[in-house]
Amino acid sequence: MQAKELKIYKGSGRNYAPVPQIIIQGKWLRPLGFFVGDKVTVTQEGNRLIVEKCKDGYDTEEEAAMVAEPVCRYAGPLGRCGRWS
């Protein structure tokens, strides 16, 4: 696998102080074994960050539910929640 170049963004820390932020996303993560819902550990060795999957928690149905979960919408002053059709 070839290296990916990512940009360091400005995130918002405590009291809105700027902090470095790295966003790792994309379909290229799936062939590497990373799926929606997985947990990872990030460790530092010198100037390297190592991202490792904590455990194999991949579940196709769980991933689909996390991505396509129906959203509740506000339905008046009583706060009733209706599902999208």
PDB file of N, CA, C and O in Angstrom:
ATOM      1  N   MET A   1       0.853  -1.189   0.000  1.00  0.00           N
ATOM      2  CA  MET A   1       0.000   0.000   0.000  1.00  0.00           C
ATOM      3  C   MET A   1       0.883   1.231   0.000  1.00  0.00           C
ATOM      4  O   MET A   1       1.829   1.325   0.770  1.00  0.00           O
ATOM      5  N   GLN A   2       0.548   2.165  -0.839  1.00  0.00           N
ATOM      6  CA  GLN A   2       1.330   3.394  -0.877  1.00  0.00           C
ATOM      7  C   GLN A   2       0.915   4.324   0.260  1.00  0.00           C
ATOM      8  O   GLN A   2      -0.174   4.209   0.802  1.00  0.00           O
ATOM      9  N   ALA A   3       1.775   5.228   0.608  1.00  0.00           N
ATOM     10  CA  ALA A   3       1.517   6.168   1.708  1.00  0.00           C
ATOM     11  C   ALA A   3       0.425   7.158   1.322  1.00  0.00           C
ATOM     12  O   ALA A   3       0.276   7.516   0.156  1.00  0.00           O
ATOM     13  N   LYS A   4      -0.350   7.582   2.303  1.00  0.00           N
ATOM     14  CA  LYS A   4      -1.371   8.605   2.107  1.00  0.00           C
ATOM     15  C   LYS A   4      -0.884   9.887   2.754  1.00  0.00           C
ATOM     16  O   LYS A   4      -0.376   9.881   3.858  1.00  0.00           O
ATOM     17  N   GLU A   5      -1.015  10.982   2.048  1.00  0.00           N
ATOM     18  CA  GLU A   5      -0.664  12.285   2.618  1.00  0.00           C
ATOM     19  C   GLU A   5      -1.935  12.938   3.123  1.00  0.00           C
ATOM     20  O   GLU A   5      -2.908  13.079   2.386  1.00  0.00           O
ATOM     21  N   LEU A   6      -1.937  13.310   4.386  1.00  0.00           N
ATOM     22  CA  LEU A   6      -3.087  13.938   5.011  1.00  0.00           C
ATOM     23  C   LEU A   6      -2.696  15.322   5.511  1.00  0.00           C
ATOM     24  O   LEU A   6      -1.541  15.562   5.846  1.00  0.00           O
ATOM     25  N   LYS A   7      -3.659  16.191   5.585  1.00  0.00           N
ATOM     26  CA  LYS A   7      -3.417  17.547   6.065  1.00  0.00           C
ATOM     27  C   LYS A   7      -3.721  17.624   7.563  1.00  0.00           C
ATOM     28  O   LYS A   7      -4.627  16.972   8.047  1.00  0.00           O
ATOM     29  N   ILE A   8      -2.956  18.434   8.285  1.00  0.00           N
ATOM     30  CA  ILE A   8      -3.247  18.717   9.681  1.00  0.00           C
ATOM     31  C   ILE A   8      -4.166  19.935   9.699  1.00  0.00           C
ATOM     32  O   ILE A   8      -3.802  21.008   9.217  1.00  0.00           O
ATOM     33  N   TYR A   9      -5.362  19.746  10.244  1.00  0.00           N
ATOM     34  CA  TYR A   9      -6.342  20.821  10.319  1.00  0.00           C
ATOM     35  C   TYR A   9      -6.306  21.482  11.689  1.00  0.00           C
ATOM     36  O   TYR A   9      -5.717  20.967  12.627  1.00  0.00           O
ATOM     37  N   LYS A  10      -6.993  22.615  11.784  1.00  0.00           N
ATOM     38  CA  LYS A  10      -7.130  23.300  13.056  1.00  0.00           C
ATOM     39  C   LYS A  10      -8.425  22.847  13.702  1.00  0.00           C
ATOM     40  O   LYS A  10      -9.511  23.104  13.188  1.00  0.00           O
ATOM     41  N   GLY A  11      -8.309  22.129  14.828  1.00  0.00           N
ATOM     42  CA  GLY A  11      -9.477  21.713  15.577  1.00  0.00           C
ATOM     43  C   GLY A  11      -9.729  22.699  16.706  1.00  0.00           C
ATOM     44  O   GLY A  11      -8.952  23.620  16.941  1.00  0.00           O
ATOM     45  N   SER A  12     -10.813  22.478  17.420  1.00  0.00           N
ATOM     46  CA  SER A  12     -11.167  23.362  18.526  1.00  0.00           C
ATOM     47  C   SER A  12     -10.964  22.620  19.838  1.00  0.00           C
ATOM     48  O   SER A  12     -11.611  21.611  20.098  1.00  0.00           O
ATOM     49  N   GLY A  13     -10.068  23.126  20.668  1.00  0.00           N
ATOM     50  CA  GLY A  13      -9.792  22.515  21.954  1.00  0.00           C
ATOM     51  C   GLY A  13     -10.510  23.233  23.075  1.00  0.00           C
ATOM     52  O   GLY A  13     -11.503  23.940  22.862  1.00  0.00           O
ATOM     53  N   ARG A  14      -9.988  23.075  24.269  1.00  0.00           N
ATOM     54  CA  ARG A  14     -10.568  23.701  25.459  1.00  0.00           C
ATOM     55  C   ARG A  14     -10.612  25.222  25.290  1.00  0.00           C
ATOM     56  O   ARG A  14      -9.647  25.827  24.836  1.00  0.00           O
ATOM     57  N   ASN A  15     -11.727  25.814  25.644  1.00  0.00           N
ATOM     58  CA  ASN A  15     -11.939  27.259  25.485  1.00  0.00           C
ATOM     59  C   ASN A  15     -11.692  27.720  24.052  1.00  0.00           C
ATOM     60  O   ASN A  15     -11.203  28.818  23.824  1.00  0.00           O
ATOM     61  N   TYR A  16     -12.002  26.847  23.110  1.00  0.00           N
ATOM     62  CA  TYR A  16     -11.886  27.136  21.681  1.00  0.00           C
ATOM     63  C   TYR A  16     -10.450  27.419  21.228  1.00  0.00           C
ATOM     64  O   TYR A  16     -10.235  28.027  20.195  1.00  0.00           O
ATOM     65  N   ALA A  17      -9.476  26.988  22.011  1.00  0.00           N
ATOM     66  CA  ALA A  17      -8.080  27.161  21.605  1.00  0.00           C
ATOM     67  C   ALA A  17      -7.787  26.215  20.436  1.00  0.00           C
ATOM     68  O   ALA A  17      -8.194  25.056  20.456  1.00  0.00           O
ATOM     69  N   PRO A  18      -7.090  26.679  19.399  1.00  0.00           N
ATOM     70  CA  PRO A  18      -6.796  25.819  18.257  1.00  0.00           C
ATOM     71  C   PRO A  18      -5.846  24.677  18.637  1.00  0.00           C
ATOM     72  O   PRO A  18      -4.876  24.883  19.360  1.00  0.00           O
ATOM     73  N   VAL A  19      -6.169  23.471  18.168  1.00  0.00           N
ATOM     74  CA  VAL A  19      -5.335  22.289  18.386  1.00  0.00           C
ATOM     75  C   VAL A  19      -5.192  21.549  17.057  1.00  0.00           C
ATOM     76  O   VAL A  19      -6.058  21.643  16.192  1.00  0.00           O
ATOM     77  N   PRO A  20      -4.087  20.811  16.857  1.00  0.00           N
ATOM     78  CA  PRO A  20      -3.936  20.050  15.620  1.00  0.00           C
ATOM     79  C   PRO A  20      -4.969  18.923  15.533  1.00  0.00           C
ATOM     80  O   PRO A  20      -5.285  18.297  16.537  1.00  0.00           O
ATOM     81  N   GLN A  21      -5.484  18.690  14.335  1.00  0.00           N
ATOM     82  CA  GLN A  21      -6.496  17.659  14.120  1.00  0.00           C
ATOM     83  C   GLN A  21      -6.174  16.914  12.829  1.00  0.00           C
ATOM     84  O   GLN A  21      -5.900  17.530  11.806  1.00  0.00           O
ATOM     85  N   ILE A  22      -6.236  15.581  12.886  1.00  0.00           N
ATOM     86  CA  ILE A  22      -6.031  14.748  11.697  1.00  0.00           C
ATOM     87  C   ILE A  22      -7.320  13.984  11.437  1.00  0.00           C
ATOM     88  O   ILE A  22      -7.853  13.340  12.343  1.00  0.00           O
ATOM     89  N   ILE A  23      -7.817  14.043  10.204  1.00  0.00           N
ATOM     90  CA  ILE A  23      -9.033  13.332   9.830  1.00  0.00           C
ATOM     91  C   ILE A  23      -8.635  12.188   8.896  1.00  0.00           C
ATOM     92  O   ILE A  23      -8.078  12.425   7.827  1.00  0.00           O
ATOM     93  N   ILE A  24      -8.913  10.972   9.341  1.00  0.00           N
ATOM     94  CA  ILE A  24      -8.606   9.793   8.527  1.00  0.00           C
ATOM     95  C   ILE A  24      -9.939   9.167   8.119  1.00  0.00           C
ATOM     96  O   ILE A  24     -10.663   8.656   8.959  1.00  0.00           O
ATOM     97  N   GLN A  25     -10.263   9.236   6.837  1.00  0.00           N
ATOM     98  CA  GLN A  25     -11.518   8.675   6.352  1.00  0.00           C
ATOM     99  C   GLN A  25     -11.365   8.250   4.909  1.00  0.00           C
ATOM    100  O   GLN A  25     -10.488   8.721   4.199  1.00  0.00           O
ATOM    101  N   GLY A  26     -12.225   7.349   4.472  1.00  0.00           N
ATOM    102  CA  GLY A  26     -12.241   6.953   3.070  1.00  0.00           C
ATOM    103  C   GLY A  26     -12.439   5.461   2.896  1.00  0.00           C
ATOM    104  O   GLY A  26     -12.202   4.665   3.806  1.00  0.00           O
ATOM    105  N   LYS A  27     -12.864   5.099   1.702  1.00  0.00           N
ATOM    106  CA  LYS A  27     -13.101   3.688   1.379  1.00  0.00           C
ATOM    107  C   LYS A  27     -11.823   2.865   1.425  1.00  0.00           C
ATOM    108  O   LYS A  27     -11.867   1.660   1.603  1.00  0.00           O
ATOM    109  N   TRP A  28     -10.671   3.504   1.308  1.00  0.00           N
ATOM    110  CA  TRP A  28      -9.389   2.803   1.318  1.00  0.00           C
ATOM    111  C   TRP A  28      -9.120   2.134   2.662  1.00  0.00           C
ATOM    112  O   TRP A  28      -8.262   1.255   2.750  1.00  0.00           O
ATOM    113  N   LEU A  29      -9.855   2.514   3.718  1.00  0.00           N
ATOM    114  CA  LEU A  29      -9.660   1.910   5.036  1.00  0.00           C
ATOM    115  C   LEU A  29     -10.234   0.492   5.110  1.00  0.00           C
ATOM    116  O   LEU A  29      -9.723  -0.352   5.850  1.00  0.00           O
ATOM    117  N   ARG A  30     -11.285   0.220   4.349  1.00  0.00           N
ATOM    118  CA  ARG A  30     -11.917  -1.107   4.395  1.00  0.00           C
ATOM    119  C   ARG A  30     -10.979  -2.240   4.011  1.00  0.00           C
ATOM    120  O   ARG A  30     -10.894  -3.230   4.727  1.00  0.00           O
ATOM    121  N   PRO A  31     -10.261  -2.152   2.886  1.00  0.00           N
ATOM    122  CA  PRO A  31      -9.341  -3.242   2.547  1.00  0.00           C
ATOM    123  C   PRO A  31      -8.241  -3.443   3.597  1.00  0.00           C
ATOM    124  O   PRO A  31      -7.629  -4.501   3.668  1.00  0.00           O
ATOM    125  N   LEU A  32      -8.003  -2.421   4.412  1.00  0.00           N
ATOM    126  CA  LEU A  32      -6.997  -2.529   5.470  1.00  0.00           C
ATOM    127  C   LEU A  32      -7.578  -3.130   6.746  1.00  0.00           C
ATOM    128  O   LEU A  32      -6.861  -3.324   7.724  1.00  0.00           O
ATOM    129  N   GLY A  33      -8.908  -3.387   6.750  1.00  0.00           N
ATOM    130  CA  GLY A  33      -9.539  -4.025   7.899  1.00  0.00           C
ATOM    131  C   GLY A  33     -10.173  -3.073   8.895  1.00  0.00           C
ATOM    132  O   GLY A  33     -10.541  -3.479   9.989  1.00  0.00           O
ATOM    133  N   PHE A  34     -10.335  -1.796   8.527  1.00  0.00           N
ATOM    134  CA  PHE A  34     -10.966  -0.816   9.415  1.00  0.00           C
ATOM    135  C   PHE A  34     -12.377  -0.538   8.921  1.00  0.00           C
ATOM    136  O   PHE A  34     -12.572  -0.184   7.762  1.00  0.00           O
ATOM    137  N   PHE A  35     -13.369  -0.707   9.816  1.00  0.00           N
ATOM    138  CA  PHE A  35     -14.770  -0.540   9.449  1.00  0.00           C
ATOM    139  C   PHE A  35     -15.477   0.371  10.436  1.00  0.00           C
ATOM    140  O   PHE A  35     -15.015   0.570  11.565  1.00  0.00           O
ATOM    141  N   VAL A  36     -16.628   0.910  10.027  1.00  0.00           N
ATOM    142  CA  VAL A  36     -17.435   1.763  10.890  1.00  0.00           C
ATOM    143  C   VAL A  36     -17.747   0.999  12.177  1.00  0.00           C
ATOM    144  O   VAL A  36     -18.158  -0.155  12.132  1.00  0.00           O
ATOM    145  N   GLY A  37     -17.533   1.631  13.306  1.00  0.00           N
ATOM    146  CA  GLY A  37     -17.815   1.014  14.604  1.00  0.00           C
ATOM    147  C   GLY A  37     -16.602   0.382  15.258  1.00  0.00           C
ATOM    148  O   GLY A  37     -16.633   0.092  16.449  1.00  0.00           O
ATOM    149  N   ASP A  38     -15.538   0.137  14.503  1.00  0.00           N
ATOM    150  CA  ASP A  38     -14.321  -0.419  15.087  1.00  0.00           C
ATOM    151  C   ASP A  38     -13.690   0.586  16.030  1.00  0.00           C
ATOM    152  O   ASP A  38     -13.856   1.795  15.873  1.00  0.00           O
ATOM    153  N   LYS A  39     -12.951   0.089  16.999  1.00  0.00           N
ATOM    154  CA  LYS A  39     -12.185   0.952  17.898  1.00  0.00           C
ATOM    155  C   LYS A  39     -10.715   0.794  17.552  1.00  0.00           C
ATOM    156  O   LYS A  39     -10.275  -0.281  17.170  1.00  0.00           O
ATOM    157  N   VAL A  40      -9.967   1.883  17.677  1.00  0.00           N
ATOM    158  CA  VAL A  40      -8.545   1.858  17.367  1.00  0.00           C
ATOM    159  C   VAL A  40      -7.739   2.431  18.527  1.00  0.00           C
ATOM    160  O   VAL A  40      -8.265   3.164  19.365  1.00  0.00           O
ATOM    161  N   THR A  41      -6.477   2.065  18.543  1.00  0.00           N
ATOM    162  CA  THR A  41      -5.519   2.630  19.482  1.00  0.00           C
ATOM    163  C   THR A  41      -4.481   3.376  18.665  1.00  0.00           C
ATOM    164  O   THR A  41      -4.011   2.879  17.643  1.00  0.00           O
ATOM    165  N   VAL A  42      -4.151   4.583  19.103  1.00  0.00           N
ATOM    166  CA  VAL A  42      -3.120   5.373  18.430  1.00  0.00           C
ATOM    167  C   VAL A  42      -1.953   5.509  19.395  1.00  0.00           C
ATOM    168  O   VAL A  42      -2.121   5.970  20.519  1.00  0.00           O
ATOM    169  N   THR A  43      -0.775   5.071  18.958  1.00  0.00           N
ATOM    170  CA  THR A  43       0.429   5.195  19.777  1.00  0.00           C
ATOM    171  C   THR A  43       1.465   6.010  19.017  1.00  0.00           C
ATOM    172  O   THR A  43       1.412   6.111  17.786  1.00  0.00           O
ATOM    173  N   GLN A  44       2.388   6.582  19.761  1.00  0.00           N
ATOM    174  CA  GLN A  44       3.421   7.418  19.166  1.00  0.00           C
ATOM    175  C   GLN A  44       4.784   6.774  19.371  1.00  0.00           C
ATOM    176  O   GLN A  44       5.104   6.297  20.448  1.00  0.00           O
ATOM    177  N   GLU A  45       5.559   6.721  18.307  1.00  0.00           N
ATOM    178  CA  GLU A  45       6.948   6.265  18.352  1.00  0.00           C
ATOM    179  C   GLU A  45       7.771   7.293  17.593  1.00  0.00           C
ATOM    180  O   GLU A  45       7.719   7.353  16.368  1.00  0.00           O
ATOM    181  N   GLY A  46       8.493   8.115  18.313  1.00  0.00           N
ATOM    182  CA  GLY A  46       9.261   9.185  17.668  1.00  0.00           C
ATOM    183  C   GLY A  46       8.320  10.147  16.979  1.00  0.00           C
ATOM    184  O   GLY A  46       7.405  10.679  17.594  1.00  0.00           O
ATOM    185  N   ASN A  47       8.522  10.349  15.668  1.00  0.00           N
ATOM    186  CA  ASN A  47       7.643  11.252  14.918  1.00  0.00           C
ATOM    187  C   ASN A  47       6.578  10.490  14.130  1.00  0.00           C
ATOM    188  O   ASN A  47       6.020  10.994  13.177  1.00  0.00           O
ATOM    189  N   ARG A  48       6.295   9.235  14.549  1.00  0.00           N
ATOM    190  CA  ARG A  48       5.299   8.412  13.861  1.00  0.00           C
ATOM    191  C   ARG A  48       4.094   8.168  14.750  1.00  0.00           C
ATOM    192  O   ARG A  48       4.233   8.007  15.960  1.00  0.00           O
ATOM    193  N   LEU A  49       2.929   8.137  14.138  1.00  0.00           N
ATOM    194  CA  LEU A  49       1.710   7.713  14.811  1.00  0.00           C
ATOM    195  C   LEU A  49       1.326   6.356  14.243  1.00  0.00           C
ATOM    196  O   LEU A  49       1.298   6.176  13.026  1.00  0.00           O
ATOM    197  N   ILE A  50       1.020   5.421  15.116  1.00  0.00           N
ATOM    198  CA  ILE A  50       0.643   4.073  14.695  1.00  0.00           C
ATOM    199  C   ILE A  50      -0.812   3.846  15.081  1.00  0.00           C
ATOM    200  O   ILE A  50      -1.185   3.963  16.248  1.00  0.00           O
ATOM    201  N   VAL A  51      -1.642   3.534  14.089  1.00  0.00           N
ATOM    202  CA  VAL A  51      -3.064   3.286  14.304  1.00  0.00           C
ATOM    203  C   VAL A  51      -3.299   1.788  14.188  1.00  0.00           C
ATOM    204  O   VAL A  51      -3.024   1.191  13.155  1.00  0.00           O
ATOM    205  N   GLU A  52      -3.800   1.194  15.276  1.00  0.00           N
ATOM    206  CA  GLU A  52      -4.056  -0.246  15.295  1.00  0.00           C
ATOM    207  C   GLU A  52      -5.489  -0.511  15.726  1.00  0.00           C
ATOM    208  O   GLU A  52      -6.004   0.160  16.614  1.00  0.00           O
ATOM    209  N   LYS A  53      -6.103  -1.500  15.091  1.00  0.00           N
ATOM    210  CA  LYS A  53      -7.453  -1.898  15.443  1.00  0.00           C
ATOM    211  C   LYS A  53      -7.412  -2.626  16.786  1.00  0.00           C
ATOM    212  O   LYS A  53      -6.562  -3.485  17.007  1.00  0.00           O
ATOM    213  N   CYS A  54      -8.314  -2.263  17.710  1.00  0.00           N
ATOM    214  CA  CYS A  54      -8.325  -2.875  19.039  1.00  0.00           C
ATOM    215  C   CYS A  54      -8.787  -4.322  18.995  1.00  0.00           C
ATOM    216  O   CYS A  54      -8.187  -5.181  19.592  1.00  0.00           O
ATOM    217  N   LYS A  55      -9.903  -4.564  18.309  1.00  0.00           N
ATOM    218  CA  LYS A  55     -10.430  -5.926  18.203  1.00  0.00           C
ATOM    219  C   LYS A  55     -11.259  -6.027  16.949  1.00  0.00           C
ATOM    220  O   LYS A  55     -11.654  -5.024  16.377  1.00  0.00           O
ATOM    221  N   ASP A  56     -11.526  -7.235  16.524  1.00  0.00           N
ATOM    222  CA  ASP A  56     -12.345  -7.427  15.333  1.00  0.00           C
ATOM    223  C   ASP A  56     -13.805  -7.333  15.721  1.00  0.00           C
ATOM    224  O   ASP A  56     -14.383  -8.273  16.213  1.00  0.00           O
ATOM    225  N   GLY A  57     -14.392  -6.160  15.502  1.00  0.00           N
ATOM    226  CA  GLY A  57     -15.780  -5.959  15.861  1.00  0.00           C
ATOM    227  C   GLY A  57     -16.633  -5.674  14.648  1.00  0.00           C
ATOM    228  O   GLY A  57     -17.690  -5.082  14.756  1.00  0.00           O
ATOM    229  N   TYR A  58     -16.189  -6.084  13.461  1.00  0.00           N
ATOM    230  CA  TYR A  58     -16.906  -5.755  12.242  1.00  0.00           C
ATOM    231  C   TYR A  58     -18.196  -6.549  12.129  1.00  0.00           C
ATOM    232  O   TYR A  58     -18.244  -7.744  12.317  1.00  0.00           O
ATOM    233  N   ASP A  59     -19.267  -5.846  11.840  1.00  0.00           N
ATOM    234  CA  ASP A  59     -20.573  -6.445  11.646  1.00  0.00           C
ATOM    235  C   ASP A  59     -21.262  -5.658  10.534  1.00  0.00           C
ATOM    236  O   ASP A  59     -21.531  -4.475  10.694  1.00  0.00           O
ATOM    237  N   THR A  60     -21.535  -6.313   9.420  1.00  0.00           N
ATOM    238  CA  THR A  60     -22.121  -5.647   8.263  1.00  0.00           C
ATOM    239  C   THR A  60     -23.424  -4.935   8.616  1.00  0.00           C
ATOM    240  O   THR A  60     -23.644  -3.801   8.223  1.00  0.00           O
ATOM    241  N   GLU A  61     -24.304  -5.605   9.366  1.00  0.00           N
ATOM    242  CA  GLU A  61     -25.584  -4.998   9.732  1.00  0.00           C
ATOM    243  C   GLU A  61     -25.391  -3.798  10.646  1.00  0.00           C
ATOM    244  O   GLU A  61     -26.071  -2.789  10.511  1.00  0.00           O
ATOM    245  N   GLU A  62     -24.453  -3.903  11.592  1.00  0.00           N
ATOM    246  CA  GLU A  62     -24.196  -2.789  12.506  1.00  0.00           C
ATOM    247  C   GLU A  62     -23.672  -1.582  11.733  1.00  0.00           C
ATOM    248  O   GLU A  62     -24.085  -0.452  11.969  1.00  0.00           O
ATOM    249  N   GLU A  63     -22.765  -1.821  10.778  1.00  0.00           N
ATOM    250  CA  GLU A  63     -22.235  -0.713   9.981  1.00  0.00           C
ATOM    251  C   GLU A  63     -23.348  -0.054   9.180  1.00  0.00           C
ATOM    252  O   GLU A  63     -23.459   1.164   9.135  1.00  0.00           O
ATOM    253  N   ALA A  64     -24.209  -0.845   8.562  1.00  0.00           N
ATOM    254  CA  ALA A  64     -25.309  -0.296   7.770  1.00  0.00           C
ATOM    255  C   ALA A  64     -26.250   0.514   8.648  1.00  0.00           C
ATOM    256  O   ALA A  64     -26.723   1.576   8.250  1.00  0.00           O
ATOM    257  N   ALA A  65     -26.522   0.034   9.855  1.00  0.00           N
ATOM    258  CA  ALA A  65     -27.414   0.748  10.763  1.00  0.00           C
ATOM    259  C   ALA A  65     -26.806   2.079  11.189  1.00  0.00           C
ATOM    260  O   ALA A  65     -27.514   3.073  11.336  1.00  0.00           O
ATOM    261  N   MET A  66     -25.501   2.123  11.394  1.00  0.00           N
ATOM    262  CA  MET A  66     -24.845   3.357  11.820  1.00  0.00           C
ATOM    263  C   MET A  66     -24.877   4.395  10.711  1.00  0.00           C
ATOM    264  O   MET A  66     -24.958   5.585  10.962  1.00  0.00           O
ATOM    265  N   VAL A  67     -24.826   3.944   9.460  1.00  0.00           N
ATOM    266  CA  VAL A  67     -24.792   4.861   8.334  1.00  0.00           C
ATOM    267  C   VAL A  67     -26.195   5.277   7.917  1.00  0.00           C
ATOM    268  O   VAL A  67     -26.432   6.423   7.582  1.00  0.00           O
ATOM    269  N   ALA A  68     -27.168   4.353   7.953  1.00  0.00           N
ATOM    270  CA  ALA A  68     -28.491   4.614   7.408  1.00  0.00           C
ATOM    271  C   ALA A  68     -29.581   4.645   8.470  1.00  0.00           C
ATOM    272  O   ALA A  68     -30.732   4.386   8.177  1.00  0.00           O
ATOM    273  N   GLU A  69     -29.244   4.948   9.700  1.00  0.00           N
ATOM    274  CA  GLU A  69     -30.232   5.007  10.775  1.00  0.00           C
ATOM    275  C   GLU A  69     -31.235   6.128  10.502  1.00  0.00           C
ATOM    276  O   GLU A  69     -30.842   7.255  10.217  1.00  0.00           O
ATOM    277  N   PRO A  70     -32.542   5.833  10.590  1.00  0.00           N
ATOM    278  CA  PRO A  70     -33.537   6.903  10.397  1.00  0.00           C
ATOM    279  C   PRO A  70     -33.356   7.984  11.455  1.00  0.00           C
ATOM    280  O   PRO A  70     -32.997   7.697  12.592  1.00  0.00           O
ATOM    281  N   VAL A  71     -33.609   9.216  11.072  1.00  0.00           N
ATOM    282  CA  VAL A  71     -33.398  10.351  11.959  1.00  0.00           C
ATOM    283  C   VAL A  71     -34.729  10.827  12.504  1.00  0.00           C
ATOM    284  O   VAL A  71     -35.700  10.960  11.765  1.00  0.00           O
ATOM    285  N   CYS A  72     -34.776  11.081  13.812  1.00  0.00           N
ATOM    286  CA  CYS A  72     -35.979  11.652  14.411  1.00  0.00           C
ATOM    287  C   CYS A  72     -36.068  13.116  14.017  1.00  0.00           C
ATOM    288  O   CYS A  72     -35.061  13.791  13.878  1.00  0.00           O
ATOM    289  N   ARG A  73     -37.281  13.603  13.863  1.00  0.00           N
ATOM    290  CA  ARG A  73     -37.443  15.019  13.571  1.00  0.00           C
ATOM    291  C   ARG A  73     -38.412  15.619  14.576  1.00  0.00           C
ATOM    292  O   ARG A  73     -39.275  14.938  15.109  1.00  0.00           O
ATOM    293  N   TYR A  74     -38.272  16.873  14.812  1.00  0.00           N
ATOM    294  CA  TYR A  74     -39.121  17.587  15.756  1.00  0.00           C
ATOM    295  C   TYR A  74     -40.530  17.685  15.193  1.00  0.00           C
ATOM    296  O   TYR A  74     -40.726  18.034  14.043  1.00  0.00           O
ATOM    297  N   ALA A  75     -41.527  17.359  16.041  1.00  0.00           N
ATOM    298  CA  ALA A  75     -42.908  17.373  15.554  1.00  0.00           C
ATOM    299  C   ALA A  75     -43.811  18.165  16.493  1.00  0.00           C
ATOM    300  O   ALA A  75     -44.834  17.681  16.942  1.00  0.00           O
ATOM    301  N   GLY A  76     -43.428  19.369  16.836  1.00  0.00           N
ATOM    302  CA  GLY A  76     -44.307  20.213  17.634  1.00  0.00           C
ATOM    303  C   GLY A  76     -43.843  20.432  19.054  1.00  0.00           C
ATOM    304  O   GLY A  76     -42.830  19.902  19.479  1.00  0.00           O
ATOM    305  N   PRO A  77     -44.604  21.202  19.819  1.00  0.00           N
ATOM    306  CA  PRO A  77     -44.207  21.613  21.160  1.00  0.00           C
ATOM    307  C   PRO A  77     -44.151  20.462  22.163  1.00  0.00           C
ATOM    308  O   PRO A  77     -43.508  20.570  23.193  1.00  0.00           O
ATOM    309  N   LEU A  78     -44.813  19.338  21.883  1.00  0.00           N
ATOM    310  CA  LEU A  78     -44.777  18.216  22.813  1.00  0.00           C
ATOM    311  C   LEU A  78     -43.531  17.356  22.617  1.00  0.00           C
ATOM    312  O   LEU A  78     -43.282  16.432  23.367  1.00  0.00           O
ATOM    313  N   GLY A  79     -42.786  17.654  21.597  1.00  0.00           N
ATOM    314  CA  GLY A  79     -41.537  16.942  21.359  1.00  0.00           C
ATOM    315  C   GLY A  79     -41.698  15.531  20.841  1.00  0.00           C
ATOM    316  O   GLY A  79     -40.844  14.703  21.006  1.00  0.00           O
ATOM    317  N   ARG A  80     -42.848  15.257  20.223  1.00  0.00           N
ATOM    318  CA  ARG A  80     -43.026  13.925  19.649  1.00  0.00           C
ATOM    319  C   ARG A  80     -42.012  13.702  18.564  1.00  0.00           C
ATOM    320  O   ARG A  80     -41.608  14.612  17.866  1.00  0.00           O
ATOM    321  N   CYS A  81     -41.609  12.481  18.416  1.00  0.00           N
ATOM    322  CA  CYS A  81     -40.575  12.149  17.433  1.00  0.00           C
ATOM    323  C   CYS A  81     -41.189  11.283  16.353  1.00  0.00           C
ATOM    324  O   CYS A  81     -41.711  10.217  16.631  1.00  0.00           O
ATOM    325  N   GLY A  82     -41.134  11.738  15.115  1.00  0.00           N
ATOM    326  CA  GLY A  82     -41.633  10.948  14.013  1.00  0.00           C
ATOM    327  C   GLY A  82     -40.502  10.445  13.137  1.00  0.00           C
ATOM    328  O   GLY A  82     -39.470  11.081  13.049  1.00  0.00           O
ATOM    329  N   ARG A  83     -40.666   9.303  12.539  1.00  0.00           N
ATOM    330  CA  ARG A  83     -39.635   8.741  11.655  1.00  0.00           C
ATOM    331  C   ARG A  83     -39.860   9.234  10.226  1.00  0.00           C
ATOM    332  O   ARG A  83     -40.996   9.440   9.802  1.00  0.00           O
ATOM    333  N   TRP A  84     -38.769   9.378   9.494  1.00  0.00           N
ATOM    334  CA  TRP A  84     -38.890   9.737   8.078  1.00  0.00           C
ATOM    335  C   TRP A  84     -39.516   8.575   7.348  1.00  0.00           C
ATOM    336  O   TRP A  84     -39.264   7.436   7.632  1.00  0.00           O
ATOM    337  N   SER A  85     -40.324   8.854   6.373  1.00  0.00           N
ATOM    338  CA  SER A  85     -40.977   7.777   5.606  1.00  0.00           C
ATOM    339  C   SER A  85     -40.043   7.210   4.591  1.00  0.00           C
ATOM    340  O   SER A  85     -39.228   7.848   4.047  1.00  0.00           O
TER     341      SER A  85
END
